[in-house]
Structure formats: C-alpha cells, structure tokens
Short mmCIF file of C-alpha atoms in Angstrom, two decimals:
data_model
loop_
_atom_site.label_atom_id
_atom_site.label_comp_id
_atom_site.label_asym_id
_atom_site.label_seq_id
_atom_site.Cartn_x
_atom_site.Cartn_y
_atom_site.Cartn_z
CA UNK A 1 -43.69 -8.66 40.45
CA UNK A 2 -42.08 -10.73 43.19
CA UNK A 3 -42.06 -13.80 40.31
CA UNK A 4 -39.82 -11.38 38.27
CA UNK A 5 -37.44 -10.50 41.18
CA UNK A 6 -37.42 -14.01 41.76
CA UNK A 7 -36.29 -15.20 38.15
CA UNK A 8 -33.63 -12.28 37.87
CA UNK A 9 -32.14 -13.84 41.23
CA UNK A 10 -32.39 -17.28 40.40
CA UNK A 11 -30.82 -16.05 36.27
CA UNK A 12 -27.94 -14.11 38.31
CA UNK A 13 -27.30 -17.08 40.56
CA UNK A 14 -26.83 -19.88 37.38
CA UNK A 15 -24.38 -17.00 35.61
CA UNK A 16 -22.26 -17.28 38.55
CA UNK A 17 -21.96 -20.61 38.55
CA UNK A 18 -21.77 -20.75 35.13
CA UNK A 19 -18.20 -18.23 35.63
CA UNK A 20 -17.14 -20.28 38.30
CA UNK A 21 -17.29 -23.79 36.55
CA UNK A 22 -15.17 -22.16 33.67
CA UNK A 23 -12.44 -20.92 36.05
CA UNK A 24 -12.10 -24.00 37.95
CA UNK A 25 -12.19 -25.85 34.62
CA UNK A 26 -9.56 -23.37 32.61
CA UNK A 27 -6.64 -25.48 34.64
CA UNK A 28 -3.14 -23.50 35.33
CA UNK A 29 -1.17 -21.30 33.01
CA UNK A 30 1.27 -21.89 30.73
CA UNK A 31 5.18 -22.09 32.11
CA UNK A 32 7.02 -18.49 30.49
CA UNK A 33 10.96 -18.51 30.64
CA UNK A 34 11.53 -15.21 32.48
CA UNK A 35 15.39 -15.31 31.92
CA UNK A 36 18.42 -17.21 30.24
CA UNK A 37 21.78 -16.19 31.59
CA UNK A 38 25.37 -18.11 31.00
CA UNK A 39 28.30 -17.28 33.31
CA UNK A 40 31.30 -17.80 33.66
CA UNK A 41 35.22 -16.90 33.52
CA UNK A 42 36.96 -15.71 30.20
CA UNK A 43 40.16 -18.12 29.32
CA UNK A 44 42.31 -15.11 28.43
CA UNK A 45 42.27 -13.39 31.47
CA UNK A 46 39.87 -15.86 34.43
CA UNK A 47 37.44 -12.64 34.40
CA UNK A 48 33.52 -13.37 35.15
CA UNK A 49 31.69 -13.50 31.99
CA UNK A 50 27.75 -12.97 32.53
CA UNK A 51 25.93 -13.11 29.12
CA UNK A 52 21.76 -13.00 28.61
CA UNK A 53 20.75 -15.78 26.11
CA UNK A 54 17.30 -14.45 26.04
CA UNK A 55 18.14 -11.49 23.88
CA UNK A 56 16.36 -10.38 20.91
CA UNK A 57 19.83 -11.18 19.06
CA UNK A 58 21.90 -14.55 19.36
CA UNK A 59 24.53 -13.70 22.33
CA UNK A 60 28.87 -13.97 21.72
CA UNK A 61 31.63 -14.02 23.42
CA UNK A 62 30.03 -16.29 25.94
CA UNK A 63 32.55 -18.16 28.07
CA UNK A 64 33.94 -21.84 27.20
CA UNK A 65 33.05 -22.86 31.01
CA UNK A 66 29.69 -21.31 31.27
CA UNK A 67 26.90 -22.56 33.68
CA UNK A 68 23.27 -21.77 32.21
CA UNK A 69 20.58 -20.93 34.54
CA UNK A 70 16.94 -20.50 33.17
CA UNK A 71 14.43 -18.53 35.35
CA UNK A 72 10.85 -19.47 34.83
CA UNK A 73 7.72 -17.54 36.07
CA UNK A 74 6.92 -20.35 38.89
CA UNK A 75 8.16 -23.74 40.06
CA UNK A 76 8.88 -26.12 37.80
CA UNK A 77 8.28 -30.05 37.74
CA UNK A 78 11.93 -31.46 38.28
CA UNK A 79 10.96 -34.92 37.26
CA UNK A 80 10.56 -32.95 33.49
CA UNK A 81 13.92 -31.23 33.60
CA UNK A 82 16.38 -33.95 32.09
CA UNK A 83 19.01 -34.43 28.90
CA UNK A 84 15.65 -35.20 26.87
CA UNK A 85 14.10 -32.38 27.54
CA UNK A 86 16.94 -29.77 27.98
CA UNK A 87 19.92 -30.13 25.65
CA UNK A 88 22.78 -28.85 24.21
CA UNK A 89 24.26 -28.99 20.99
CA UNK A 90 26.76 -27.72 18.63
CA UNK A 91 27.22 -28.93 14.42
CA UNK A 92 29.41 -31.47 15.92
CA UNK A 93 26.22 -33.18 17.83
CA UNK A 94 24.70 -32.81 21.49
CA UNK A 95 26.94 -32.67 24.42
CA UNK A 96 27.24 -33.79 27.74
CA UNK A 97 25.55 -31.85 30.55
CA UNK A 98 23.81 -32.18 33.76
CA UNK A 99 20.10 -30.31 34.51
CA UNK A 100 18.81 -29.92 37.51
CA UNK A 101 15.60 -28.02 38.86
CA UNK A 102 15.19 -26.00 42.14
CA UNK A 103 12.28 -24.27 42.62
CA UNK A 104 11.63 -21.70 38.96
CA UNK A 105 15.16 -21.98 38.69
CA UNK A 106 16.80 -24.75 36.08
CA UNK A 107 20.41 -25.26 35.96
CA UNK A 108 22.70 -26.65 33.36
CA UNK A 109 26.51 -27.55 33.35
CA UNK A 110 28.39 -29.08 30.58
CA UNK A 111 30.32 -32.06 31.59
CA UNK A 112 33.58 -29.95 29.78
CA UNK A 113 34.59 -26.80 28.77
CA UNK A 114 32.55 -25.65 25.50
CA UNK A 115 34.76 -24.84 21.91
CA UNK A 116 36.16 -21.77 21.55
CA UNK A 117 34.55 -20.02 18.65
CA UNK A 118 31.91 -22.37 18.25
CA UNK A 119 27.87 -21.76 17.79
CA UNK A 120 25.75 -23.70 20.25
CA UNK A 121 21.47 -24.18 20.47
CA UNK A 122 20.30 -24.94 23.79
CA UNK A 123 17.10 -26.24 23.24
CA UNK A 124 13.99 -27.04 26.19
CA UNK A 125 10.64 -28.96 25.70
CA UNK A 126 8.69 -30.97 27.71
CA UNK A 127 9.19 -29.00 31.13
CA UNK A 128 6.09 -28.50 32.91
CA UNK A 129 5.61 -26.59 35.44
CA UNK A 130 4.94 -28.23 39.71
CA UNK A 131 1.05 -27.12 39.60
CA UNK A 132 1.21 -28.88 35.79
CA UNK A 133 1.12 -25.77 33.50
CA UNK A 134 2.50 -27.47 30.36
CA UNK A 135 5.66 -25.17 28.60
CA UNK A 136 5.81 -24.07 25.00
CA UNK A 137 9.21 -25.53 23.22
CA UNK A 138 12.15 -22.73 22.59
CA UNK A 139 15.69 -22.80 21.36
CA UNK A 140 18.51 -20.29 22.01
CA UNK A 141 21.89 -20.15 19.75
CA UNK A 142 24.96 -18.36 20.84
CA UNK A 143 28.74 -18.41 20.59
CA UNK A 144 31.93 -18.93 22.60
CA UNK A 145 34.45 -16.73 23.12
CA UNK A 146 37.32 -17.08 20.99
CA UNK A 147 38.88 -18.62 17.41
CA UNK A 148 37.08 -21.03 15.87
CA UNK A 149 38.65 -24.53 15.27
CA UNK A 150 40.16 -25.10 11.66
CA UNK A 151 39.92 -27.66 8.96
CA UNK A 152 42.64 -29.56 9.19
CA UNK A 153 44.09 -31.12 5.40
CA UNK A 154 44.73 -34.75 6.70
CA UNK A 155 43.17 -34.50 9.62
CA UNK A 156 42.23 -38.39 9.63
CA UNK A 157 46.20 -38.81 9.73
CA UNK A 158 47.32 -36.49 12.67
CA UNK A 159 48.46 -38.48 15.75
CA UNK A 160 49.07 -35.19 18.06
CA UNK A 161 48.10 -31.70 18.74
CA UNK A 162 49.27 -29.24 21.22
CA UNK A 163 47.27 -25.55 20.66
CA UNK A 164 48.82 -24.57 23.60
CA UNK A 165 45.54 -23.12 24.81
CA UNK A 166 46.25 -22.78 28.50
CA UNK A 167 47.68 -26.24 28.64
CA UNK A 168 50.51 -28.39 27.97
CA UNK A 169 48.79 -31.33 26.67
CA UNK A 170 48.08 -32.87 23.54
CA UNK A 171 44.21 -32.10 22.36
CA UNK A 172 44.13 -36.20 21.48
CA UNK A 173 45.02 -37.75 24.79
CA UNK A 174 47.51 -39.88 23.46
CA UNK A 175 50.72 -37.88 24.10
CA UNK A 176 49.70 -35.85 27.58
CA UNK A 177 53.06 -33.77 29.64
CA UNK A 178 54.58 -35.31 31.61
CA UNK A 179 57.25 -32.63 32.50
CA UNK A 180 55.77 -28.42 33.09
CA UNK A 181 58.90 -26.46 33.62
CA UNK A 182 58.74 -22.69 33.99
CA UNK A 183 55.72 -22.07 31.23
CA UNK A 184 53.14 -19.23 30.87
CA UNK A 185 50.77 -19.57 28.48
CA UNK A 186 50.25 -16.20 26.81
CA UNK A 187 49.16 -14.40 23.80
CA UNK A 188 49.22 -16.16 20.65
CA UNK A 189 49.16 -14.26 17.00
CA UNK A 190 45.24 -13.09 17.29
CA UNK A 191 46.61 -11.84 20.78
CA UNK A 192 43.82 -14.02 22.83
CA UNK A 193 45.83 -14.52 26.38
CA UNK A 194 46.14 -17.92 27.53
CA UNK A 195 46.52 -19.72 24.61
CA UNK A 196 50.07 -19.92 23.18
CA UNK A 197 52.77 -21.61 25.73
CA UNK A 198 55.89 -19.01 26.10
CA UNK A 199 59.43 -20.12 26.65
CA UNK A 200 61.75 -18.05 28.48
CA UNK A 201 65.11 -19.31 27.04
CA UNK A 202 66.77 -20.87 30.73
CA UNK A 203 64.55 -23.39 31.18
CA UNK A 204 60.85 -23.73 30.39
CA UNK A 205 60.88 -27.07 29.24
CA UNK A 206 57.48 -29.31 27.97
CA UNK A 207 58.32 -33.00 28.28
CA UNK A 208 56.36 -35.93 26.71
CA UNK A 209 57.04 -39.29 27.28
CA UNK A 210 57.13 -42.28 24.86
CA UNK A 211 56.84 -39.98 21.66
CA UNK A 212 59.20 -42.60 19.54
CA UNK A 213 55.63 -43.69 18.31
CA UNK A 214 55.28 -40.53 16.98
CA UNK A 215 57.61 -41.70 14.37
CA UNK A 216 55.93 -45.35 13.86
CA UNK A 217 54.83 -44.73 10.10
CA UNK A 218 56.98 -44.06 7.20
CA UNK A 219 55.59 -40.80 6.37
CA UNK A 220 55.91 -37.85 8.61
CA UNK A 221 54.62 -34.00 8.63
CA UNK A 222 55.32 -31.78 11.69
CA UNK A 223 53.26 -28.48 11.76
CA UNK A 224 53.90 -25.64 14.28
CA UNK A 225 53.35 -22.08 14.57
CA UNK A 226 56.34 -20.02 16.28
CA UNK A 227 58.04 -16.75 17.37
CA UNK A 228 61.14 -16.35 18.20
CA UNK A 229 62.21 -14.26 20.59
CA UNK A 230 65.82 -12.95 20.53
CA UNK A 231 65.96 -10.14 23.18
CA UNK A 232 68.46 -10.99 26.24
CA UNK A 233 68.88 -14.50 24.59
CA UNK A 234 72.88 -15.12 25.55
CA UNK A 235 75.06 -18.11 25.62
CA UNK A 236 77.96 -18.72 28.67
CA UNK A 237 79.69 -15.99 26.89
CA UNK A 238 77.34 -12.78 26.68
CA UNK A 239 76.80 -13.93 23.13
CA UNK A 240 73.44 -14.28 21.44
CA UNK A 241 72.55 -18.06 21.82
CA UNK A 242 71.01 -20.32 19.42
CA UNK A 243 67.20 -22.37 19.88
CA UNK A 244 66.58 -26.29 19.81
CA UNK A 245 62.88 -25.41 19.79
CA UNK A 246 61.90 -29.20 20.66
CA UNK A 247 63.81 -32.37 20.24
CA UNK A 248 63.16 -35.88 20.02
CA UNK A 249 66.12 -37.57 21.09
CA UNK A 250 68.11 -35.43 18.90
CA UNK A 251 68.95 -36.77 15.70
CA UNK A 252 67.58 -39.71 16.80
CA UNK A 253 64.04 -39.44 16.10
CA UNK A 254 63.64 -35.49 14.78
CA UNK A 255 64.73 -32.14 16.32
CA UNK A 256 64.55 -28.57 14.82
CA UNK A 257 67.33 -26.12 15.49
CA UNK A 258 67.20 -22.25 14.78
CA UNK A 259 70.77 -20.63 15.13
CA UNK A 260 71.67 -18.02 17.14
CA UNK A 261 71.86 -15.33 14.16
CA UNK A 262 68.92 -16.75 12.58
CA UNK A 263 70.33 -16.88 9.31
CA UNK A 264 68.90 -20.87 8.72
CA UNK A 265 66.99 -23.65 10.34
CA UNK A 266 66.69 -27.21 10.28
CA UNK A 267 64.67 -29.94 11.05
CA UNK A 268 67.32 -33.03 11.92
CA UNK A 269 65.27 -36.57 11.40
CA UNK A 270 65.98 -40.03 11.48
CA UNK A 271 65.51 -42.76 8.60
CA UNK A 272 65.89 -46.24 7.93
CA UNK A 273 66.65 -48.03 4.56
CA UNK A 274 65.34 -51.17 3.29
CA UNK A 275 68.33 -53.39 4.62
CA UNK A 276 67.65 -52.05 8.06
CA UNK A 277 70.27 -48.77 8.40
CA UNK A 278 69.33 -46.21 9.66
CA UNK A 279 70.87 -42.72 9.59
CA UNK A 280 70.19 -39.20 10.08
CA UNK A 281 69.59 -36.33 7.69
CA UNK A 282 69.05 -32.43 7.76
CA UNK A 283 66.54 -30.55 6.08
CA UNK A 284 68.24 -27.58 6.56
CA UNK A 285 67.36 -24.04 4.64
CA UNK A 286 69.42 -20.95 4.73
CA UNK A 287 68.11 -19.07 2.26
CA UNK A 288 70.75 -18.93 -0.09
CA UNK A 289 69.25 -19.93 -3.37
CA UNK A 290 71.37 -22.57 -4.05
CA UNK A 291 70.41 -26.02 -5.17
CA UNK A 292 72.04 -28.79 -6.71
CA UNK A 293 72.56 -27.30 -9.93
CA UNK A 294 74.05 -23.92 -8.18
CA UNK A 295 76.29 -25.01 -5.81
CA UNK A 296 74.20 -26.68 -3.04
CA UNK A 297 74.21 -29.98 -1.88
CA UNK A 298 73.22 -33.08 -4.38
CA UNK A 299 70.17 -33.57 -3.34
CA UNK A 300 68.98 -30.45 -2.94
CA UNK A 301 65.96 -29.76 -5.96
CA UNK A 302 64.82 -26.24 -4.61
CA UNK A 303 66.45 -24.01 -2.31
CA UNK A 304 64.38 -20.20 -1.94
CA UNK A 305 66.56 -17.38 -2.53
CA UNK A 306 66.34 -15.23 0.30
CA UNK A 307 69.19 -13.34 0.13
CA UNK A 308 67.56 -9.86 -1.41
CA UNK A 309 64.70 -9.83 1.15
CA UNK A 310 66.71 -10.27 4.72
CA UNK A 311 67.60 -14.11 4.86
CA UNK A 312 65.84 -16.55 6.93
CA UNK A 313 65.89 -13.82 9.58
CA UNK A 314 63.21 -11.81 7.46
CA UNK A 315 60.90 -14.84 8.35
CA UNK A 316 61.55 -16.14 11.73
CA UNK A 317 63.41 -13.00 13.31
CA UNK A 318 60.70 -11.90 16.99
CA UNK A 319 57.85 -12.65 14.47
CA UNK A 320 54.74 -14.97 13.80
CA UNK A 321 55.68 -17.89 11.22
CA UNK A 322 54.07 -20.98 10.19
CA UNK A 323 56.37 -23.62 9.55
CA UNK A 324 55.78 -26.80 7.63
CA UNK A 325 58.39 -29.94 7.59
CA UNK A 326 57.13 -32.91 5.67
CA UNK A 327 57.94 -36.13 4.78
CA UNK A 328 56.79 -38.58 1.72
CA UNK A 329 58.06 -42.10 2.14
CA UNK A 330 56.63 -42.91 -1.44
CA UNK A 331 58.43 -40.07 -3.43
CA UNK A 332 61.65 -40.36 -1.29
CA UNK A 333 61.33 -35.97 -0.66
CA UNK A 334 61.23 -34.14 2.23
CA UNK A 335 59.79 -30.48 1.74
CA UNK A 336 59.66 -27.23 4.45
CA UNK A 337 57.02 -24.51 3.59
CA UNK A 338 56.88 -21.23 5.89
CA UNK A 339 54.00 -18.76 5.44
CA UNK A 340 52.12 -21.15 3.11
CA UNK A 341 55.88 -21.07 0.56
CA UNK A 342 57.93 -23.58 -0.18
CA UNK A 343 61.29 -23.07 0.93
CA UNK A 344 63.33 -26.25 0.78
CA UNK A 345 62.66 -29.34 -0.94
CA UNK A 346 65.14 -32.51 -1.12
CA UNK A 347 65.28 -35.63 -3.15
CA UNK A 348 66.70 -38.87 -2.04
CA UNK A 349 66.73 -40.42 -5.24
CA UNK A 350 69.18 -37.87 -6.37
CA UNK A 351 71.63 -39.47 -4.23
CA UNK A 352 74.31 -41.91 -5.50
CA UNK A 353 73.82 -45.20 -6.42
CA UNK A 354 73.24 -48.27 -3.18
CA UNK A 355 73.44 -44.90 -0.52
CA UNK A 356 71.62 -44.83 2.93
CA UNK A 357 68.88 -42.24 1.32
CA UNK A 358 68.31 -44.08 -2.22
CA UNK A 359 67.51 -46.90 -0.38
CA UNK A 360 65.53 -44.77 2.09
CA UNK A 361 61.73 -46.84 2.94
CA UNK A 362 60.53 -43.95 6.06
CA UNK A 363 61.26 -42.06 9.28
CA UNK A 364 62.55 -43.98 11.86
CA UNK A 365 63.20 -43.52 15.95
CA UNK A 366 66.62 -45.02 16.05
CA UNK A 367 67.17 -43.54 20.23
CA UNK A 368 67.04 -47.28 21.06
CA UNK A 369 70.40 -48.23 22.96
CA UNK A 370 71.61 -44.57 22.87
CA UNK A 371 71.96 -42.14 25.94
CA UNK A 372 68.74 -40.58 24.77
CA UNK A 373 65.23 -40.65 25.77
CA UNK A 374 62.38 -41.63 23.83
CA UNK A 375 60.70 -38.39 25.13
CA UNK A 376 59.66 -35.57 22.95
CA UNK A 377 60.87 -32.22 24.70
CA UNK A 378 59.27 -29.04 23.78
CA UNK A 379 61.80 -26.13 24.60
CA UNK A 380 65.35 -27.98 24.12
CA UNK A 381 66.79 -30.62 21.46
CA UNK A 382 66.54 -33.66 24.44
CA UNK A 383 64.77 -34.49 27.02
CA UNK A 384 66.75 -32.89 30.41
CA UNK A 385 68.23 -35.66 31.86
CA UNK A 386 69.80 -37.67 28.95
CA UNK A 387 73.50 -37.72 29.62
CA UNK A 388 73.99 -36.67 25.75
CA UNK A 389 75.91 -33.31 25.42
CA UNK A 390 75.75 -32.79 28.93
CA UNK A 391 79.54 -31.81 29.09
CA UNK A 392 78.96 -29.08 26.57
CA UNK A 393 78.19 -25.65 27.26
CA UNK A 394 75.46 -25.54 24.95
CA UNK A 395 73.70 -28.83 25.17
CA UNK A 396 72.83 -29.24 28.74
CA UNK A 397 69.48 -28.57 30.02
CA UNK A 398 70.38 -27.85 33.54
CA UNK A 399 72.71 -24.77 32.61
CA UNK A 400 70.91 -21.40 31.72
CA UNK A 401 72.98 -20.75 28.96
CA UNK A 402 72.30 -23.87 26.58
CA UNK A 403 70.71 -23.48 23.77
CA UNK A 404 67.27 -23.09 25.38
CA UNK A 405 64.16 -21.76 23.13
CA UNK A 406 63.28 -18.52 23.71
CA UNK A 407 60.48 -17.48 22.36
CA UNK A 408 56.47 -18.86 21.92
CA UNK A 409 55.53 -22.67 20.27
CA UNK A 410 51.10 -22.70 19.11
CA UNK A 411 49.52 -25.15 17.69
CA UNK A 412 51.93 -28.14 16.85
CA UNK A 413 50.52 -31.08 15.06
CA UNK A 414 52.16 -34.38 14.13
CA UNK A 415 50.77 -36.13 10.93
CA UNK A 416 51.99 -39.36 10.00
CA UNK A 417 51.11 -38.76 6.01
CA UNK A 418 52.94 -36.18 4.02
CA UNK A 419 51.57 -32.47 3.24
CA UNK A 420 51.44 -31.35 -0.05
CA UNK A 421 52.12 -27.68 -1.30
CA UNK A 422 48.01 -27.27 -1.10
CA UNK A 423 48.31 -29.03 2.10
CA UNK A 424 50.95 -26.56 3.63
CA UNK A 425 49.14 -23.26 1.96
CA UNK A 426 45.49 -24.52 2.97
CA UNK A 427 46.75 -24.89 6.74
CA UNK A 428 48.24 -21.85 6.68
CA UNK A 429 45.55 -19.71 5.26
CA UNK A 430 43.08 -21.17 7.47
CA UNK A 431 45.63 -20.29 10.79
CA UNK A 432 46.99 -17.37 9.51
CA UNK A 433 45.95 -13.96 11.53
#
C-alpha cells in the first residue's frame, strides 16, 4: 500500500512539472490594439474633432490636422514603431509622418495637413510588444472632412491655384502672397467656412508678386469661381460702384472688370503680334445677342442673348458663378463660358487685313516701362501702389470708394493652354454645388 501512495505522489509530482514546463515555455501574449483615436480641429470653424478609427465602420469627417494615437494592451517595443512599420497612405501614395512609442501608447503626426475629402489606410505591422509578444498586422481606412479635390481638364498645364481654403496662397508654391489686406476667409458655395477668401469692397486686397510669368506662354485660360456682392457697394458719390475683381497691371497683362449695374463683364488682356506689337483687347460680354452679323463688333462670332432671361445680372448678380476666359494662340479665338455655357467667343482672323490681332502669335505682359507693377492683385485692377489712375476717383486703391471688389473669389486657376467647350463644362460640373 505505501508503494501505491508512493507512485500516486511521485505521478502527481511529474504532472506538475509537466504544467509548469508548458507555461514557462508558452512565451508572452500576443500585442491587441485596445484603441485608435484621431484628433484634431475642424478647418471651418478650429473646433476639436475626436474621431475612433477602431469602429466597426470606416470613420468621416475626421480632421485634415489630425494626430493618431493607438492604445495597445501593454508596452510596446519602440525600436518596432517606425515609417516601415506604421504608415500612412492615401491613392496618391504614402505620406510623411512621424511615430513615436511611449509606454502602450503609439503616436503618429503627419508632417502636413491631410486632403480634404480624401480616404486614407493607416496601416501597422511589425510592432512587438517590450516583453516581445509579436502583433498581428491591421489596417484602418477613413476620410477627411470636407470636398474632395477635382479632376482638373489640363491639369499638366496649370501654373497657379488659389482655393482660397483658409489661405491666400497659391496651392503650387510658385506664386505665394505677398500682400494680406483686410481678408476673411469664409463660406464658399457648399457653405464649408474657411475656405473661400471674402472681399469687403474698401480694401481687402491679395497681392502677388512677379505674376508677368503668368503670362509667359502664348496660350492662356483663367478659371475662377465668384460672387458678387452688391449690398452697400457705393462709389465717392452714394452711387453703386463697379468691381476690378483682380488685375494684372491693368491692361497690361489681364484684368477682369464687372460694372457697377452688372449688366456686362470683361476680361482686358494683353497680346503681341508677330512683328513685336503689342496691344490690348477686351473680351467683353453684355449679353446682348449681338455678333458680327447683328450689329456687334467685327470680330465678334457668338455673342449669348441674354436679354429675355435678366442680362448678365441674371448670372453674376450676389450669386455663385463659374467663369471661364480662355485663350488659343493657334486658332487666334478667345472664348468666356459661365456655368459650363459659352457666352462670348471672338475671332482675330476676322479682323482686317495686316491689323494688330490678324497678326496676333499669344498673350503677352507688356507692364514693362509702364507705371504698373508686374504684380497680380486679387481684389482691385493694380497692384496698390502703382501711380496709374491714382488721380481718379475710381482707380486708386488707397480711397474706399474705388472700384474695390466686393464680394467672394474660390478657386482661381491659371492654365497656360486653352480650354475647350468640354474643357469649360467638365470643370464646371465637377465644381459645381
């Protein structure tokens, strides 16, 4: 009997060690994410944005400055938290961002602000955890706030974009303000805050220097989104007062002019011919109808008749347009669409014979030895201290009553390649509310 007793013990003993080997063998857990959160301010408004990445469903509306914190279950190894191993990408390819690791808690901040409207994955492998618990790979999608970017027709040709979105600077880098004058940046026409810049008709004023070389090419195609604003909008005299919405040196390089009654508007450019003069020339629409066949000017092929639906006013009057003034060197016709419609189109080879325009090769800046400025001002027809006009009532910057804009400028682009009518209606469609 005390043999039995004896070999029970001794059995019990080895199936303790036996359950002790395997624990001490079974090595430490896996590494669980506990929590993905991204937070940060909204650009409408600046207010704190908090979203959980971790959901069941992909997560919106998450803001463009985000910082993304993951929360493991215990410390992690910081030597395995890097841009291999944690990463962030959108269809456009991975972007810049720092990770860092303190204690369960890993931290990641993008190098810039994220794209509005855009889908990102943040993806982590390869983190293991400080006691060496190894960490199964996941990926998390989710989308900024905002409206997506568009696709631009002749993208590969624009030289500047301002969208206006919180900031006076061109999106490129090649054409940043110089000059901020009294701007807010408010509501645009999908009413996001922050992201249209507002004029308020005395003397916001966007100034950008050395934009002649916005007019280096032959061909050129300005696109801009705008809304006038006509309320308290007076001259010296009580009167309503007209817009020079932005200005190039004037007539000198390009300028476009809404007057005060709204009942045409204009985009005034410069040209050169092929023995070297250069001259200016309005594309100017009012509405009317009336081409060169009809009683408009020679060279006018198409002219919209307006005059049963409200004029020019019935499009640009306190209201969203899209506006479209283009340029092609090669056909020798300058065209301006608004809403996605042609509305003007004129032909320089239906000018006489050995004239400025027949001759016509391109755009050209032609502010050189004039008492302009080769800077492009958003807000006025000039930048504010060029001595041109500035005896006038209207045309100097520095009195309230000029012919300021009043009103809200979004997402101006300068092409140096013409649109076509697909081009203009394509753009349009794709920005249209």
């Amino acid at each position: 009997m005390k043999n039995l007793k004896y070999f029970f013990l001794m059995l019990t003993v080895a199936s303790l060690g036996i359950m002790s080997c395997g624990d001490d063998d079974s090595g430490p857990g896996a590494l669980a994410i506990l929590t993905i959160e991204a937070a940060g301010t909204s650009f409408e408004d600046g207010t704190a944005v908090t979203k959980d990445l971790n959901g069941a469903s992909s997560a919106t509306d998450v803001a463009l400055n985000s910082v993304i914190t993951i929360t493991f279950d215990k410390d992690v190894d910081a030597a395995t938290v890097n841009a291999t191993n944690v990463s962030l990408a959108s269809s456009a390819g991975t972007i810049g961002a720092t990770a860092t690791a303190a204690g369960a808690v890993v931290t990641i901040t993008p190098d810039a602000d994220m794209q509005r409207g855009t889908m990102y994955t943040l993806s982590v492998s390869g983190v293991a955890g400080g006691d060496g618990g190894v960490f199964v790979a996941v990926s998390r999608s989710f989308t900024t706030e905002g409206r997506a970017p568009v696709v631009v027709p002749n993208e590969s040709a624009l030289i500047a974009y301002w969208p206006f979105d919180g900031s006076a600077d061109d999106a490129t880098g090649d054409y940043p303000a110089d000059n901020v004058v009294a701007i807010d940046f408010g509501n645009d026409r999908f009413g996001q805050g922050n992201s249209t810049a507002t004029f308020d008709g005395d003397e916001s004023l966007i100034e950008v220097l050395n934009a002649d070389r916005l007019m280096a090419g032959n061909d050129l195609t300005i696109s801009f989104w705008i809304k006038t604003n006509t309320n308290g909008h007076v001259n010296e005299n009580g009167d309503p007062a007209g817009n020079f919405v932005f200005g190039l040196g004037a007539f000198f390089g390009f300028q476009f002019e809404i007057p005060a009654d709204i009942s045409s508007c204009k985009l005034a450019a410069s040209y050169v011919s092929d023995n070297g003069n250069t001259w200016g020339e309005d594309l100017w629409f009012n509405g009317s109808g009336q081409d060169n066949q009809n009683g408009g000017w020679q060279g006018w092929d198409f002219v919209a008749d307006l005059t049963g639906t409200g004029g020019v006013a019935s499009l640009l009057k306190d209201k969203w347009a899209h506006v479209v003034c283009t340029y092609n060197a090669s056909t020798k016709q300058g065209r301006m669409y608004i809403n996605g419609e042609l509305m003007k189109s004129q032909d320089f080879n239906l000018w006489p014979d050995m004239s400025n325009p027949r001759t016509c090769t391109g755009v050209n800046y032609r502010g050189v030895d004039t008492d302009v400025e080769n800077i492009l001002a958003f807000g006025f027809i000039k930048s504010a201290d060029s001595p041109m006009w500035a005896d006038t009532p209207w045309g100097d910057y520095y009195k309230p009553t000029s012919n300021h804009f009043k009103g809200d400028l979004d997402d101006v682009r300068v092409f140096n390649a013409p649109f076509s009518a697909d081009d203009a209606k394509n753009l349009y469609n794709a920005e249209k509310p």
